[in-house]
PDB file of C-alpha atoms in Angstrom:
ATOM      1  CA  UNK A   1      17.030   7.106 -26.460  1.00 61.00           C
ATOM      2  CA  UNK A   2      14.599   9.222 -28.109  1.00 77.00           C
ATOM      3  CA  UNK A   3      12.186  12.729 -27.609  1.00 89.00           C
ATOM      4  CA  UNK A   4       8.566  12.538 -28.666  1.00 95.00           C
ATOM      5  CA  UNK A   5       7.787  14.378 -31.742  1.00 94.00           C
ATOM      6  CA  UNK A   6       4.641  16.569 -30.993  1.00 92.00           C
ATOM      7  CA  UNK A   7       1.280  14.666 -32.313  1.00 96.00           C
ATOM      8  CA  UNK A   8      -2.080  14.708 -31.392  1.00 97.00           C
ATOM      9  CA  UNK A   9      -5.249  13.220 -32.885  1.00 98.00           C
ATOM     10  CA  UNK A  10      -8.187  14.974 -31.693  1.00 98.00           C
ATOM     11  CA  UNK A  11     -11.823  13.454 -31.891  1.00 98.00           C
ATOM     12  CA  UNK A  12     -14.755  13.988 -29.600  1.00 98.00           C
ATOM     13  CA  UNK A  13     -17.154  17.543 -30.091  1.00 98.00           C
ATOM     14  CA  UNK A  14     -15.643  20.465 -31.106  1.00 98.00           C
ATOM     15  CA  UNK A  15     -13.987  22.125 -28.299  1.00 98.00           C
ATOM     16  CA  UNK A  16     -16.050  25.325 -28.857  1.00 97.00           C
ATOM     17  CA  UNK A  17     -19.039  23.395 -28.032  1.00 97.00           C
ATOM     18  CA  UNK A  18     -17.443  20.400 -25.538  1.00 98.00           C
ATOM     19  CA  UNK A  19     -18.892  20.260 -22.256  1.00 98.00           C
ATOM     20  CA  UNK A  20     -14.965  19.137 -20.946  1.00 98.00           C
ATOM     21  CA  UNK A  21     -11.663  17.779 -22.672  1.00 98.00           C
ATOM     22  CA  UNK A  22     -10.497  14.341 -21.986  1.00 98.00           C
ATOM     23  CA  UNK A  23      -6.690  13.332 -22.230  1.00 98.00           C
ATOM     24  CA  UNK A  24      -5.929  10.196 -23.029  1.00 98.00           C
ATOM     25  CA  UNK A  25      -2.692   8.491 -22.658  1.00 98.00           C
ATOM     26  CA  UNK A  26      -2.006   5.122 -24.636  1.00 98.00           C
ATOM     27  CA  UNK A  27      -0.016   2.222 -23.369  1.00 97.00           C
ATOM     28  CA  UNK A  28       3.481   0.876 -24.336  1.00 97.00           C
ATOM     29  CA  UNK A  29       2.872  -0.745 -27.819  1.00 96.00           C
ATOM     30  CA  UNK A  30      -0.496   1.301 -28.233  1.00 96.00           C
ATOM     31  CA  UNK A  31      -1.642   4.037 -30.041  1.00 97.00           C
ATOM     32  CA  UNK A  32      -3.426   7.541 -29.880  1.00 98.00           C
ATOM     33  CA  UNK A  33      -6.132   5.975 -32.266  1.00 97.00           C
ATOM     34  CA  UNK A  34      -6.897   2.876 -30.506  1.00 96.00           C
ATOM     35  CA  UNK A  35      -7.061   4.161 -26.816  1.00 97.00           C
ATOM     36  CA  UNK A  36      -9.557   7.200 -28.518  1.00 98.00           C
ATOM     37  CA  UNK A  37     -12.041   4.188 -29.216  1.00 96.00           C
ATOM     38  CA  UNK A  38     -11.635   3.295 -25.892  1.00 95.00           C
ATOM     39  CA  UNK A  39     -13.920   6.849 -25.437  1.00 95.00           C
ATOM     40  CA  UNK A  40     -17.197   5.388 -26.514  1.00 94.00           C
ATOM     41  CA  UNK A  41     -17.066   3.107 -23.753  1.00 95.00           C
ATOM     42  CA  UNK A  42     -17.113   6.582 -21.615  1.00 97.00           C
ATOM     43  CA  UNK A  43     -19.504   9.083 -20.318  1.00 97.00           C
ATOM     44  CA  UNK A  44     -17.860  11.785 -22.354  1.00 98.00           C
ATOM     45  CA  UNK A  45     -20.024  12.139 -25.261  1.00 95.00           C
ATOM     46  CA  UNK A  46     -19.815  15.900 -24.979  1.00 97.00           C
ATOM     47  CA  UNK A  47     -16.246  16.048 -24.426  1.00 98.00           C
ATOM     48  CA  UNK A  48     -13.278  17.105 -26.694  1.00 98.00           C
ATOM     49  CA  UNK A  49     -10.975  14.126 -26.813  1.00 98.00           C
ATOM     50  CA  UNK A  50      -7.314  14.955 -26.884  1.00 98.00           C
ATOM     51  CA  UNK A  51      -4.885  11.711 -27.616  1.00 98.00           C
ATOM     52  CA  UNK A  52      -1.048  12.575 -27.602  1.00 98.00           C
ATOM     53  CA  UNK A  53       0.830   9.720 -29.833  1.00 98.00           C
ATOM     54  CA  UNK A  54       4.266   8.461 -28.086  1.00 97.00           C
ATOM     55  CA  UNK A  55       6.758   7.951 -30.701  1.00 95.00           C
ATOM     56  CA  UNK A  56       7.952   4.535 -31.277  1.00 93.00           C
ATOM     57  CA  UNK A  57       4.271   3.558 -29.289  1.00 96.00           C
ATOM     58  CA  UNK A  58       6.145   3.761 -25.966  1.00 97.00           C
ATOM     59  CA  UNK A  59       6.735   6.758 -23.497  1.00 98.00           C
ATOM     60  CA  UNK A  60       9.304   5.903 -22.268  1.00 97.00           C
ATOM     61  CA  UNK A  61      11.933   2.514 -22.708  1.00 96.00           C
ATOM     62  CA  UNK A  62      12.337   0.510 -19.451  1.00 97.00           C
ATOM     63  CA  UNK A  63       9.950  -0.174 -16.651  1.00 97.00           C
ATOM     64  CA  UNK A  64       8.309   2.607 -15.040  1.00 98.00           C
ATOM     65  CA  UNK A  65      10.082   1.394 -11.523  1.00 98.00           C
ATOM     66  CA  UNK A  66      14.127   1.219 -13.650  1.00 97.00           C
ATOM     67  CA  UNK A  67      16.598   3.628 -11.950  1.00 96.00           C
ATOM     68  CA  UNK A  68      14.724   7.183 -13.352  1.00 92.00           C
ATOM     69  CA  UNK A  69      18.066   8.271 -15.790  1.00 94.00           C
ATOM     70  CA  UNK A  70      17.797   4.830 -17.624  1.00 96.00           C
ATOM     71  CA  UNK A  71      14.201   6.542 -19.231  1.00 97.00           C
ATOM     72  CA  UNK A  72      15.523   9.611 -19.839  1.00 96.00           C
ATOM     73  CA  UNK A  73      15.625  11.288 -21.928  1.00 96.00           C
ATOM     74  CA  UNK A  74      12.329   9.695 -22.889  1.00 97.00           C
ATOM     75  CA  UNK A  75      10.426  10.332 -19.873  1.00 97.00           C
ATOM     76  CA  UNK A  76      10.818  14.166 -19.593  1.00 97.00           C
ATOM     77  CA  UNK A  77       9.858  14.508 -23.165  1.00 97.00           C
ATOM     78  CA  UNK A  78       6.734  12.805 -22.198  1.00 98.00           C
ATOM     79  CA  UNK A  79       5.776  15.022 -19.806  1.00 98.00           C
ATOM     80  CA  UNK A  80       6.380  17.610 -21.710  1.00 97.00           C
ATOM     81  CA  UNK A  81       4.133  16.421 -24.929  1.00 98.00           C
ATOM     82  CA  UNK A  82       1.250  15.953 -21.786  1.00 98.00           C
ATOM     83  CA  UNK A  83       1.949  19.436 -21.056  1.00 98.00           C
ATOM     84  CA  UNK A  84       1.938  20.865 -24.476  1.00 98.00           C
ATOM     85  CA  UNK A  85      -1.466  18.826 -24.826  1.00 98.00           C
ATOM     86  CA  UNK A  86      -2.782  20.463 -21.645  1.00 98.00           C
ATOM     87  CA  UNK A  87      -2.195  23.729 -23.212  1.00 98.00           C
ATOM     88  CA  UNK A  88      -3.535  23.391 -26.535  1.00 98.00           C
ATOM     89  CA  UNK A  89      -6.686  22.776 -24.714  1.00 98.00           C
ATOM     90  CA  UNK A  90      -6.777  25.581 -22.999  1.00 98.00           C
ATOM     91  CA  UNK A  91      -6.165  27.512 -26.147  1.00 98.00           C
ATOM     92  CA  UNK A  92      -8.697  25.955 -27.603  1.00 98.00           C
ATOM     93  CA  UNK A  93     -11.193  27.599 -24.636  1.00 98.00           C
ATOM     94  CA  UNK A  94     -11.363  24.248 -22.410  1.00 98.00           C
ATOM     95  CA  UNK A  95     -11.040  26.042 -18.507  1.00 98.00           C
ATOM     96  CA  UNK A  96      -8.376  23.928 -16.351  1.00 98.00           C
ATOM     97  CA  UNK A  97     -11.364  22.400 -14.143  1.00 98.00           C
ATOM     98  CA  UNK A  98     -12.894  21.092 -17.167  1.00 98.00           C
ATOM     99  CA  UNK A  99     -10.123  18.550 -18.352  1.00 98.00           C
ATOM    100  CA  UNK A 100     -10.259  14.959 -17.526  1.00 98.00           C
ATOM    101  CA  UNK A 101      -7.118  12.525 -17.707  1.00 98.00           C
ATOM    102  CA  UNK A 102      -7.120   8.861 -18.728  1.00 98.00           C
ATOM    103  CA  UNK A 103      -4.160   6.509 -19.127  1.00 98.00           C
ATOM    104  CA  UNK A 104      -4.018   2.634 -19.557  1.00 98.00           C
ATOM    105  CA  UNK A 105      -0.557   0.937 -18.297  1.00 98.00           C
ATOM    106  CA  UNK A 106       2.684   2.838 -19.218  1.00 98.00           C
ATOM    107  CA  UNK A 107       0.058   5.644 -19.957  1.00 98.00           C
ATOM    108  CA  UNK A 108      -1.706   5.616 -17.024  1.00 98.00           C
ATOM    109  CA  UNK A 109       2.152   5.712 -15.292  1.00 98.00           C
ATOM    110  CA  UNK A 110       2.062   9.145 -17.120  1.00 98.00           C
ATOM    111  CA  UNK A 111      -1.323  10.369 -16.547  1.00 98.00           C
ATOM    112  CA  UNK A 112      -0.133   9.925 -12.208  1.00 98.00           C
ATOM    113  CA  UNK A 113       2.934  11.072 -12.763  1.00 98.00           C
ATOM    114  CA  UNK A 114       1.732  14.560 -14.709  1.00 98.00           C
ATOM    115  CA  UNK A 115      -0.670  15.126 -12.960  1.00 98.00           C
ATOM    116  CA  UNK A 116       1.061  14.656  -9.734  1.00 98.00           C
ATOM    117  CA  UNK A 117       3.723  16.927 -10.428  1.00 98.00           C
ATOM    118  CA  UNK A 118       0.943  19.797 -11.440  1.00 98.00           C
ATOM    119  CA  UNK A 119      -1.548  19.002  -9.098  1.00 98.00           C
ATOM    120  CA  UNK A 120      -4.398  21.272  -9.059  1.00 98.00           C
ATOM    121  CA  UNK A 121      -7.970  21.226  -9.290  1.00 98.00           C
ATOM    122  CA  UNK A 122      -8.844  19.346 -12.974  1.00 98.00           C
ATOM    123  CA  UNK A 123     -11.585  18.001 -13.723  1.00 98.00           C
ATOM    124  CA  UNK A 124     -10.300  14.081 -12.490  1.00 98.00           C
ATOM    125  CA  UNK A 125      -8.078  11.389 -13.541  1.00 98.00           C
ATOM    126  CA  UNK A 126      -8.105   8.001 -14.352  1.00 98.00           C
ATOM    127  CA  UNK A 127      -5.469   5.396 -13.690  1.00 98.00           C
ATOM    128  CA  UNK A 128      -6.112   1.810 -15.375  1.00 98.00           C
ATOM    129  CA  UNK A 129      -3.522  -0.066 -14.249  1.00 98.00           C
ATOM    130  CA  UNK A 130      -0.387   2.361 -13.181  1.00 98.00           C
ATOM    131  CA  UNK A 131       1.786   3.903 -10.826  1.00 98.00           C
ATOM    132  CA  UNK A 132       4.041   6.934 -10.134  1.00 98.00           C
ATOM    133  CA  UNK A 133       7.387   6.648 -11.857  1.00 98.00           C
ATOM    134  CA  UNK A 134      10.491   6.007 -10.368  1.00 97.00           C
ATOM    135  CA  UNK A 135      12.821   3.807  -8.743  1.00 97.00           C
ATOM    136  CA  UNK A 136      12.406   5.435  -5.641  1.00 96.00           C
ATOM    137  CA  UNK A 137       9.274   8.195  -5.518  1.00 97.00           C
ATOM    138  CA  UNK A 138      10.645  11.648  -5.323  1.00 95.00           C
ATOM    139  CA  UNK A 139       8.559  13.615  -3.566  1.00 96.00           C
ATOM    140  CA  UNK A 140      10.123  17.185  -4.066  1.00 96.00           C
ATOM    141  CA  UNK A 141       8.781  16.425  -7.307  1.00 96.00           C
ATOM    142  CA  UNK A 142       5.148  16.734  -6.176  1.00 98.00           C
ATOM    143  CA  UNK A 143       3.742  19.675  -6.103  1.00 94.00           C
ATOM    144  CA  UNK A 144       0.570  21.775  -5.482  1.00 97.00           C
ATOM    145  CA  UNK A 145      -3.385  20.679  -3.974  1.00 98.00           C
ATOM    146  CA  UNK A 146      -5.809  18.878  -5.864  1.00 98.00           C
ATOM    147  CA  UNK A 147      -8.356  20.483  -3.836  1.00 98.00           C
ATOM    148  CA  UNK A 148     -10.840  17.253  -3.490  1.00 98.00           C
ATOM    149  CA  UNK A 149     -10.427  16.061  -7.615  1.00 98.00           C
ATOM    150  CA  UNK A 150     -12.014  12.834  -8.258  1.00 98.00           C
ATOM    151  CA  UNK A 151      -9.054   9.929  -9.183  1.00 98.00           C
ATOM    152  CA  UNK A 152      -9.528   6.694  -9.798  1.00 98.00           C
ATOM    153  CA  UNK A 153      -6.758   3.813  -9.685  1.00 98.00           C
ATOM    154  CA  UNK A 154      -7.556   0.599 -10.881  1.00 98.00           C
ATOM    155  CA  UNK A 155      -5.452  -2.503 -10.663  1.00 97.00           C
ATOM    156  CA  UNK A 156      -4.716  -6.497 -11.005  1.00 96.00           C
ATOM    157  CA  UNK A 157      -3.067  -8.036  -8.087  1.00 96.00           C
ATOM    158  CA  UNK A 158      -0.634  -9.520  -8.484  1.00 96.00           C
ATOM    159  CA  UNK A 159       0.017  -7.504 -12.674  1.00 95.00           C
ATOM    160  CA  UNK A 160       3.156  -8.326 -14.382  1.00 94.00           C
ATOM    161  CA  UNK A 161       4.192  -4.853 -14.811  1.00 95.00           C
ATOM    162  CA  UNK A 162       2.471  -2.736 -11.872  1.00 97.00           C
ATOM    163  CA  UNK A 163       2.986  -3.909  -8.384  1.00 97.00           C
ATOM    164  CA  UNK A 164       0.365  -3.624  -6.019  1.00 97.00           C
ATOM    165  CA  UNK A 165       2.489  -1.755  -3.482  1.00 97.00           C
ATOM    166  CA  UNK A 166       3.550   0.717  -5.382  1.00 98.00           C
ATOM    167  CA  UNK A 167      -0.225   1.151  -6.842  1.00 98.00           C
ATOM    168  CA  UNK A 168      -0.962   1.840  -2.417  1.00 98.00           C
ATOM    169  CA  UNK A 169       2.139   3.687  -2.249  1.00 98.00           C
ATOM    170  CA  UNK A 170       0.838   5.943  -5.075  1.00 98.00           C
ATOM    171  CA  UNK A 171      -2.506   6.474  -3.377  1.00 98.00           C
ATOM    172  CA  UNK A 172      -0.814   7.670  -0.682  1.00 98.00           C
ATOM    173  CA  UNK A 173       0.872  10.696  -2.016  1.00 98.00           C
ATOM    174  CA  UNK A 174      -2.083  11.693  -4.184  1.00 98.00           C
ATOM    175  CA  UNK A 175      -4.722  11.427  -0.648  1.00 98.00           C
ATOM    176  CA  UNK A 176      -2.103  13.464   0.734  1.00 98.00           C
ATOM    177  CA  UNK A 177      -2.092  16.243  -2.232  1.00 98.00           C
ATOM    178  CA  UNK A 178      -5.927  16.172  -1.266  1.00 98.00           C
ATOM    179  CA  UNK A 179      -7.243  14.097  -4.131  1.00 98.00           C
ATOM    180  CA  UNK A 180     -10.455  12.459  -3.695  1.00 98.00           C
ATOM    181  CA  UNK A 181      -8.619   8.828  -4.837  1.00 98.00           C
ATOM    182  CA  UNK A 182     -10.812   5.424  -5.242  1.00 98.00           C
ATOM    183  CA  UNK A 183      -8.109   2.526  -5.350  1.00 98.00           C
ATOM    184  CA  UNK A 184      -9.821  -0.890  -6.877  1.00 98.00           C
ATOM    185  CA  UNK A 185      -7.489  -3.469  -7.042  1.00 98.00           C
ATOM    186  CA  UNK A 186      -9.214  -6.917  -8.877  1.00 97.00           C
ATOM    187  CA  UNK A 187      -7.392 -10.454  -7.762  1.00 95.00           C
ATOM    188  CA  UNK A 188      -5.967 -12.297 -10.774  1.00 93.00           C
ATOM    189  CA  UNK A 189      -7.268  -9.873 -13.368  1.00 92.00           C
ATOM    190  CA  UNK A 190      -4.481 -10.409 -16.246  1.00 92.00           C
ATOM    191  CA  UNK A 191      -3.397  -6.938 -17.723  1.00 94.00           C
ATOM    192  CA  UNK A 192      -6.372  -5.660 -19.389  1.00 94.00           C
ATOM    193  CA  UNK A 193      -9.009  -3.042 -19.027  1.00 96.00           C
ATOM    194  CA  UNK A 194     -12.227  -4.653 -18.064  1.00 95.00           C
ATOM    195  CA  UNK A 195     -16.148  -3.656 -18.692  1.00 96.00           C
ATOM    196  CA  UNK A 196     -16.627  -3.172 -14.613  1.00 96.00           C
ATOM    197  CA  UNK A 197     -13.499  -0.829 -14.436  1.00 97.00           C
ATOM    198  CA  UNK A 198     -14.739   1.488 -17.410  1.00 97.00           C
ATOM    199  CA  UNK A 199     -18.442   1.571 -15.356  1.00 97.00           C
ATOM    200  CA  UNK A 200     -16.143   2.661 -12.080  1.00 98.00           C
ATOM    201  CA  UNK A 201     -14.818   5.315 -14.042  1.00 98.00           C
ATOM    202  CA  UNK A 202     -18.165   6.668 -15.467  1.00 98.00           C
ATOM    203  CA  UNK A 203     -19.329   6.197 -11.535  1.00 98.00           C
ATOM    204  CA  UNK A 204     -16.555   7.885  -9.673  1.00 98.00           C
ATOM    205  CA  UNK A 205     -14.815  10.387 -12.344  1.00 98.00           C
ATOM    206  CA  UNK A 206     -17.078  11.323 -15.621  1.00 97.00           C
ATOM    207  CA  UNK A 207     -20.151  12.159 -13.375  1.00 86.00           C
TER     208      UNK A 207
END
């Protein structure tokens, strides 16, 4: 079991000039480089781009539906390196409203899971392919009113790793938190991020 070490690669405009801050959150096996190329595929040219690197390229070990103390302590320290990234942003002058999430997979997992347990009004989220985490959801651990932010959730039906019904179940909570949630779900797309689902996002959540 392991902690993250803090790193973050930043790209993106300078945050004294950035119109926003995006977070992005990589996927098991990925890195904080490759999912920042994934950014000029975006509508967030004038954004600061924040990219937290998981050590040993995962977040946490096991599945994001395994019994919640078998990703521990892993999982916590994720959080916790999301959280640290959320605050360097705002240090670096980047208001609350104006920062965007984006995770892929295990990262997206994250992104729903932070920003679940936080909720407030950010600028939006996206979800490629994810879930919140947990055998079982805990909802004591949700907390707080999104006040009508944009989220998108995007998945393959059936996906090796994400099932569909705990994509819906996921939806659920957030609509109830009073996010403004667009579920896609895409029949027999294999576990990818396609060209349609980055349009969706610059439709729905960098706007």
């Amino acid at each position: 079991m392991y902690s993250h070490t803090k790193q973050i690669k930043t790209a993106g405009a300078a945050p004294a000039v950035a119109k926003a801050a995006l977070i992005l959150l990589h996927g098991r096996g990925g890195t904080a480089a490759n999912i920042i190329g994934l950014a000029r595929e975006l509508d967030v040219q004038d954004f600061a781009i924040y990219a937290p690197q998981a050590t040993n390229n995962s977040w946490y070990p096991y599945s994001f539906m395994a019994p919640d103390a078998d990703n521990q302590p892993a999982l916590n320290s994720a959080l916790e390196m999301v959280d640290e990234t959320v605050k360097q942003v705002l240090a670096d002058g980047i208001p609350l409203h104006k920062i965007y999430f984006l995770g892929f997979s295990q990262g997206a997992c994250l992104t729903l899971e932070y920003i679940t347990r936080h909720a407030q009004p950010f600028g939006g989220a996206v979800a490629f392919t994810g879930g919140l985490i947990g055998e079982r959801l805990n909802l004591d651990n949700y907390k707080g009113d999104f006040i009508g932010m944009p989220v998108l959730i995007t998945t393959g039906n059936p996906d090796p790793h994400v099932p569909l019904t705990r994509v819906e179940e996921s939806v659920k909570v957030l609509k109830s938190m009073d996010a403004a949630v667009t579920l896609k779900v895409y029949n027999g797309r294999p576990h990818t991020i396609s060209q349609e689902e980055i349009e969706l996002a610059n439709s729905t959540v960098f706007i």
